[in-house]
Every structure is written in C-alpha cells, then in structure tokens.
C-alpha cells in the first residue's frame, strides 16, 4: 500500500522507459495507477502527500509526476508550482494532473500552474498510461543532430538541446510550452486552429481544446513584451493563432506556423 513517504516499484532496467512519481492520498488509486505504469515498463515511486512528493522528486528526479489535485494540506496546485521551481531550465519535469472535479476552472488552474496534461476522475488507467507515454514521447523525441537553431524576434530555440532564450536570457518553459514555441518558429505566418495545434504539438486527435488555449496564454506570458497586447502570437478571431515575424528575422531552416481559435 502507499505511504506518505515512498515505495520503489520495478527494477532499475525500467529506467529506459521512464521514471514516474505517483502522488495521490487514496491508496487504492495510487496502487492501481502504479501497477498499470509498472506493467507498461516504468519505474514508479509513490507519495501520499505534497511534502513527501517534493522530497522524492528532489531525490530521484522523475521524468513525469502523476499528481492528484486534491491532496491533504498542500494541494496539487502548490505541489506543481514547487515542482516547477525544483526543475532546472533545461530539464523541466512533466506533470499530468488528476482531478475528481469535472469543473473546467479546476482543469484550467492545473494547466495555468504548469501541468502538461490532466485526467479527470474516474478515469481509465489505460488512458492514463497513454497520456503519460504521449507526454514523455514528445519530451524525448529525437531531433536530428544537424538541425539548426530557430531564431526570430529575439527568440532562439535549439531543438536538439531543448533550450530556448529570449534576448539572450534562458526561458523556463514546460515541455508543452517548448514544443509549442518550436512549432510556431517552424511555421511562421500561418493560421492554425486549436485542433491542428492539438494534433501537431500534443499528438492527439481529440481532447479538451482549452488545453491549447491555456498553453498559448502561458507562452505569451514568457515571450511577449506585453502579454496583454501580444505582437508575436496573434489571435486571428474565429480562426486561430498566427506567429508574426519580420520578413528577415527567421533562421533559414525554420518555416511554417499555427494558431488556435480566438478564445485566448
């Protein structure tokens, strides 16, 4: 059963697939989720509260955290904020949030504090495993060694190193924010709806489109001089988003664009 400290599950050889921390105060949920992840080949650690989760994360550096929103004492939102503070700029731990609530505001709150994805309880453990694999696959997808840097409007992205800067200062981006910025830089000037972004950036054919909206909003907050009046990621009302750059500001290897509908 889960404890408020840690349970190591699975042999070290599973590290090739990934290391996941499951944080849930319900021992049944924790046990089932851990079991499915183990059978999928992951090394799993478990915690039943926020302080234990942060201690384990600092010690074991998981690739991804499955994090319940409703934890005793320190809730999942605060744990997610602190996990982001623990990570370095080049290796941001992925977070999949679990919530028993169906209210959209709770889902958006999780995304706003940096969750990469969420699953609403009750959920299929198989679906959760698929979501975990999807997030980690995007984070570890191989980039050709010779791929050049992408640069525009003071932004520079190194896809191979997963490193992004603005005016020379390194940006602290989550996995999805980095993927979204990279996609924008590769597709400047194009208008894309949220369905396209979800398909191309998240790798999903369906899902809650507010996920895209929130990530665009967060990315604007990190790359725009005035996020309230964005000049780079422009909303095309009723159609999506367009990444705006000057005619000579983009590195030759980059091309493309995307957007989402005008709700952000």
Tab-separated table of C-alpha atoms in Angstrom:
chain	number	residue	atom	x	y	z
A	1	UNK	CA	0.000	0.000	0.000
A	2	UNK	CA	1.015	3.637	-0.457
A	3	UNK	CA	2.684	5.508	2.337
A	4	UNK	CA	3.275	9.190	2.896
A	5	UNK	CA	6.888	8.560	2.072
A	6	UNK	CA	7.915	6.389	-0.870
A	7	UNK	CA	7.559	2.986	-2.441
A	8	UNK	CA	10.086	1.958	-5.105
A	9	UNK	CA	8.435	-0.247	-7.675
A	10	UNK	CA	10.005	-2.171	-10.515
A	11	UNK	CA	13.584	-2.993	-11.489
A	12	UNK	CA	16.123	-0.372	-12.426
A	13	UNK	CA	16.095	-1.597	-16.020
A	14	UNK	CA	12.745	0.124	-16.411
A	15	UNK	CA	14.550	3.472	-16.342
A	16	UNK	CA	14.959	3.154	-20.119
A	17	UNK	CA	11.196	3.738	-20.347
A	18	UNK	CA	10.984	6.443	-17.717
A	19	UNK	CA	10.710	7.199	-14.016
A	20	UNK	CA	7.276	8.283	-12.789
A	21	UNK	CA	6.192	9.628	-9.401
A	22	UNK	CA	2.535	8.965	-8.494
A	23	UNK	CA	1.126	11.361	-5.879
A	24	UNK	CA	-2.329	10.504	-4.505
A	25	UNK	CA	-3.643	10.185	-0.954
A	26	UNK	CA	-6.096	7.449	-1.980
A	27	UNK	CA	-4.141	4.190	-1.557
A	28	UNK	CA	-6.401	2.316	-3.970
A	29	UNK	CA	-5.937	4.849	-6.766
A	30	UNK	CA	-2.207	5.035	-6.090
A	31	UNK	CA	-1.853	1.242	-6.148
A	32	UNK	CA	-3.831	0.804	-9.376
A	33	UNK	CA	-2.076	3.631	-11.220
A	34	UNK	CA	1.358	2.421	-10.100
A	35	UNK	CA	0.541	-1.126	-11.162
A	36	UNK	CA	-0.512	-0.130	-14.657
A	37	UNK	CA	2.548	2.087	-15.093
A	38	UNK	CA	4.854	-0.695	-13.903
A	39	UNK	CA	3.336	-3.148	-16.354
A	40	UNK	CA	3.921	-0.547	-19.075
A	41	UNK	CA	7.630	-0.620	-18.184
A	42	UNK	CA	8.011	2.461	-15.985
A	43	UNK	CA	9.929	2.698	-12.734
A	44	UNK	CA	7.412	4.069	-10.225
A	45	UNK	CA	7.762	5.957	-6.951
A	46	UNK	CA	4.738	6.825	-4.832
A	47	UNK	CA	3.801	9.514	-2.330
A	48	UNK	CA	0.563	10.282	-0.475
A	49	UNK	CA	1.073	13.985	0.258
A	50	UNK	CA	2.784	17.093	-1.058
A	51	UNK	CA	5.848	17.295	1.211
A	52	UNK	CA	6.707	13.643	0.562
A	53	UNK	CA	6.243	14.161	-3.176
A	54	UNK	CA	8.624	17.119	-3.225
A	55	UNK	CA	11.243	15.231	-1.207
A	56	UNK	CA	11.085	12.220	-3.533
A	57	UNK	CA	11.148	14.433	-6.632
A	58	UNK	CA	14.253	16.245	-5.402
A	59	UNK	CA	15.994	12.953	-4.643
A	60	UNK	CA	15.005	10.843	-7.655
A	61	UNK	CA	14.379	13.428	-10.400
A	62	UNK	CA	11.370	11.727	-12.044
A	63	UNK	CA	10.679	12.267	-15.723
A	64	UNK	CA	6.980	12.756	-15.002
A	65	UNK	CA	4.701	13.227	-11.998
A	66	UNK	CA	1.110	11.960	-11.914
A	67	UNK	CA	-0.291	14.444	-9.399
A	68	UNK	CA	-3.678	14.470	-7.658
A	69	UNK	CA	-5.196	17.941	-7.360
A	70	UNK	CA	-6.975	17.287	-4.061
A	71	UNK	CA	-4.215	16.426	-1.592
A	72	UNK	CA	-4.382	16.963	2.188
A	73	UNK	CA	-2.550	20.004	3.491
A	74	UNK	CA	-0.603	21.124	0.425
A	75	UNK	CA	-2.833	20.764	-2.623
A	76	UNK	CA	-1.709	19.621	-6.067
A	77	UNK	CA	-1.558	23.163	-7.428
A	78	UNK	CA	1.029	24.186	-4.841
A	79	UNK	CA	2.958	20.954	-5.352
A	80	UNK	CA	3.039	21.636	-9.096
A	81	UNK	CA	4.335	25.177	-8.527
A	82	UNK	CA	7.117	23.870	-6.288
A	83	UNK	CA	7.998	21.090	-8.717
A	84	UNK	CA	8.494	23.728	-11.386
A	85	UNK	CA	10.776	25.652	-9.018
A	86	UNK	CA	12.804	22.475	-8.363
A	87	UNK	CA	13.495	21.810	-12.027
A	88	UNK	CA	16.269	23.426	-13.987
A	89	UNK	CA	15.629	25.321	-17.194
A	90	UNK	CA	16.793	22.528	-19.458
A	91	UNK	CA	15.015	19.653	-17.754
A	92	UNK	CA	11.534	20.518	-16.614
A	93	UNK	CA	9.677	17.593	-15.067
A	94	UNK	CA	6.416	16.764	-16.839
A	95	UNK	CA	3.183	16.825	-14.833
A	96	UNK	CA	-0.105	15.033	-15.515
A	97	UNK	CA	-2.748	16.308	-13.086
A	98	UNK	CA	-5.524	14.109	-11.674
A	99	UNK	CA	-8.738	15.761	-10.544
A	100	UNK	CA	-12.016	14.393	-9.210
A	101	UNK	CA	-13.755	17.541	-10.307
A	102	UNK	CA	-15.331	17.999	-13.702
A	103	UNK	CA	-15.378	21.784	-13.467
A	104	UNK	CA	-13.420	23.478	-16.235
A	105	UNK	CA	-11.995	26.088	-13.844
A	106	UNK	CA	-10.147	23.381	-11.900
A	107	UNK	CA	-8.696	21.894	-15.066
A	108	UNK	CA	-7.557	25.300	-16.272
A	109	UNK	CA	-5.995	26.105	-12.878
A	110	UNK	CA	-3.863	22.994	-13.178
A	111	UNK	CA	-2.704	23.976	-16.644
A	112	UNK	CA	-2.063	27.556	-15.530
A	113	UNK	CA	0.416	26.454	-12.860
A	114	UNK	CA	2.317	24.340	-15.374
A	115	UNK	CA	0.668	20.915	-15.731
A	116	UNK	CA	1.298	19.399	-19.166
A	117	UNK	CA	-1.929	17.426	-19.208
A	118	UNK	CA	-4.774	16.358	-16.924
A	119	UNK	CA	-7.100	13.386	-16.480
A	120	UNK	CA	-10.460	13.668	-14.720
A	121	UNK	CA	-11.520	11.033	-12.183
A	122	UNK	CA	-12.957	8.484	-12.655
A	123	UNK	CA	-10.540	7.586	-15.431
A	124	UNK	CA	-9.319	4.550	-17.301
A	125	UNK	CA	-5.848	3.532	-16.081
A	126	UNK	CA	-5.040	2.526	-19.659
A	127	UNK	CA	-5.915	6.030	-20.831
A	128	UNK	CA	-3.663	7.493	-18.145
A	129	UNK	CA	-0.766	5.303	-19.310
A	130	UNK	CA	-1.352	6.515	-22.878
A	131	UNK	CA	-1.297	10.134	-21.711
A	132	UNK	CA	1.922	9.561	-19.765
A	133	UNK	CA	3.545	7.928	-22.783
A	134	UNK	CA	2.375	10.765	-25.031
A	135	UNK	CA	3.865	13.481	-22.806
A	136	UNK	CA	7.175	11.650	-22.393
A	137	UNK	CA	7.379	10.755	-26.073
A	138	UNK	CA	7.104	14.414	-27.027
A	139	UNK	CA	9.746	15.323	-24.450
A	140	UNK	CA	12.245	12.714	-25.621
A	141	UNK	CA	11.538	12.678	-29.356
A	142	UNK	CA	14.799	12.505	-31.273
A	143	UNK	CA	15.900	15.622	-33.124
A	144	UNK	CA	18.428	15.322	-35.958
A	145	UNK	CA	21.841	16.362	-34.648
A	146	UNK	CA	22.394	18.706	-37.563
A	147	UNK	CA	19.136	20.634	-37.174
A	148	UNK	CA	19.968	24.354	-36.983
A	149	UNK	CA	18.775	26.791	-34.396
A	150	UNK	CA	15.445	28.528	-34.903
A	151	UNK	CA	15.520	32.277	-34.371
A	152	UNK	CA	13.025	35.118	-34.709
A	153	UNK	CA	12.102	38.359	-32.953
A	154	UNK	CA	14.784	37.971	-30.270
A	155	UNK	CA	13.850	34.347	-29.634
A	156	UNK	CA	16.255	31.463	-30.205
A	157	UNK	CA	15.372	27.777	-29.903
A	158	UNK	CA	17.795	24.857	-30.004
A	159	UNK	CA	15.515	21.854	-30.706
A	160	UNK	CA	18.222	19.253	-30.027
A	161	UNK	CA	19.211	20.711	-26.651
A	162	UNK	CA	15.616	21.715	-25.849
A	163	UNK	CA	16.861	25.156	-24.909
A	164	UNK	CA	15.129	28.471	-25.608
A	165	UNK	CA	16.268	32.039	-24.991
A	166	UNK	CA	14.769	35.499	-25.357
A	167	UNK	CA	17.246	38.332	-25.937
A	168	UNK	CA	19.967	36.006	-24.651
A	169	UNK	CA	18.199	35.115	-21.388
A	170	UNK	CA	17.184	31.487	-20.991
A	171	UNK	CA	13.451	30.821	-20.806
A	172	UNK	CA	11.967	28.473	-18.200
A	173	UNK	CA	9.472	26.594	-20.370
A	174	UNK	CA	7.466	23.485	-19.620
A	175	UNK	CA	7.642	20.576	-22.068
A	176	UNK	CA	4.483	21.628	-23.874
A	177	UNK	CA	5.430	25.308	-23.932
A	178	UNK	CA	8.759	24.437	-25.534
A	179	UNK	CA	7.063	22.249	-28.145
A	180	UNK	CA	4.528	24.974	-28.864
A	181	UNK	CA	7.188	27.664	-29.304
A	182	UNK	CA	9.250	25.378	-31.546
A	183	UNK	CA	6.213	24.687	-33.693
A	184	UNK	CA	5.445	28.405	-34.025
A	185	UNK	CA	9.007	29.161	-35.075
A	186	UNK	CA	8.892	26.400	-37.675
A	187	UNK	CA	5.594	27.670	-39.104
A	188	UNK	CA	5.602	31.490	-39.070
A	189	UNK	CA	2.792	33.404	-40.719
A	190	UNK	CA	0.338	30.512	-40.895
A	191	UNK	CA	-3.038	30.494	-39.196
A	192	UNK	CA	-3.850	27.277	-37.341
A	193	UNK	CA	-6.860	26.331	-35.312
A	194	UNK	CA	-6.639	24.606	-31.966
A	195	UNK	CA	-7.459	21.216	-33.467
A	196	UNK	CA	-4.313	21.461	-35.592
A	197	UNK	CA	-2.185	22.515	-32.639
A	198	UNK	CA	-3.510	19.678	-30.525
A	199	UNK	CA	-2.784	17.209	-33.308
A	200	UNK	CA	0.661	18.535	-34.274
A	201	UNK	CA	2.030	19.626	-30.880
A	202	UNK	CA	0.250	17.312	-28.444
A	203	UNK	CA	-0.013	14.375	-30.830
A	204	UNK	CA	-3.709	13.889	-30.037
A	205	UNK	CA	-6.584	13.552	-32.481
A	206	UNK	CA	-9.067	14.645	-29.820
A	207	UNK	CA	-9.085	16.311	-26.422
A	208	UNK	CA	-10.104	19.404	-24.480
A	209	UNK	CA	-9.146	22.375	-26.648
A	210	UNK	CA	-8.885	24.647	-23.603
A	211	UNK	CA	-5.558	22.871	-23.012
A	212	UNK	CA	-4.201	24.611	-26.098
A	213	UNK	CA	-5.729	27.956	-25.102
A	214	UNK	CA	-4.090	27.909	-21.678
A	215	UNK	CA	-0.675	26.918	-23.025
A	216	UNK	CA	-0.747	29.711	-25.593
A	217	UNK	CA	-1.610	32.150	-22.806
A	218	UNK	CA	1.255	30.876	-20.648
A	219	UNK	CA	3.705	31.028	-23.540
A	220	UNK	CA	2.681	34.600	-24.300
A	221	UNK	CA	3.437	35.478	-20.687
A	222	UNK	CA	7.031	34.312	-21.191
A	223	UNK	CA	7.881	35.637	-24.665
A	224	UNK	CA	5.759	38.750	-25.211
A	225	UNK	CA	6.879	42.173	-24.022
A	226	UNK	CA	3.248	42.913	-23.161
A	227	UNK	CA	1.204	39.684	-22.871
A	228	UNK	CA	-1.990	41.749	-22.744
A	229	UNK	CA	-1.166	43.108	-26.208
A	230	UNK	CA	0.646	40.207	-27.900
A	231	UNK	CA	2.649	41.050	-31.008
A	232	UNK	CA	4.225	37.642	-31.684
A	233	UNK	CA	1.418	35.156	-31.131
A	234	UNK	CA	-1.516	36.998	-32.660
A	235	UNK	CA	-5.114	35.894	-32.328
A	236	UNK	CA	-6.971	35.576	-35.615
A	237	UNK	CA	-10.545	35.829	-34.428
A	238	UNK	CA	-12.668	32.848	-35.321
A	239	UNK	CA	-9.726	31.064	-36.967
A	240	UNK	CA	-6.815	30.528	-34.581
A	241	UNK	CA	-3.352	31.974	-33.948
A	242	UNK	CA	-0.627	33.302	-36.196
A	243	UNK	CA	3.022	33.684	-35.212
A	244	UNK	CA	4.202	37.045	-36.552
A	245	UNK	CA	7.831	37.696	-37.516
A	246	UNK	CA	9.577	40.219	-39.747
A	247	UNK	CA	10.478	39.163	-43.305
A	248	UNK	CA	14.165	38.698	-42.481
A	249	UNK	CA	14.097	37.690	-38.825
A	250	UNK	CA	13.728	33.934	-39.123
A	251	UNK	CA	16.581	31.459	-39.444
A	252	UNK	CA	16.617	29.806	-42.907
A	253	UNK	CA	15.784	26.326	-41.590
A	254	UNK	CA	12.546	27.441	-39.982
A	255	UNK	CA	9.223	27.605	-41.745
A	256	UNK	CA	5.546	27.167	-41.013
A	257	UNK	CA	3.056	28.419	-38.424
A	258	UNK	CA	-0.032	27.774	-36.403
A	259	UNK	CA	-2.735	29.281	-34.237
A	260	UNK	CA	-5.916	28.477	-32.461
A	261	UNK	CA	-9.338	29.901	-32.323
A	262	UNK	CA	-9.778	33.312	-30.821
A	263	UNK	CA	-10.607	32.397	-27.230
A	264	UNK	CA	-7.171	33.017	-25.681
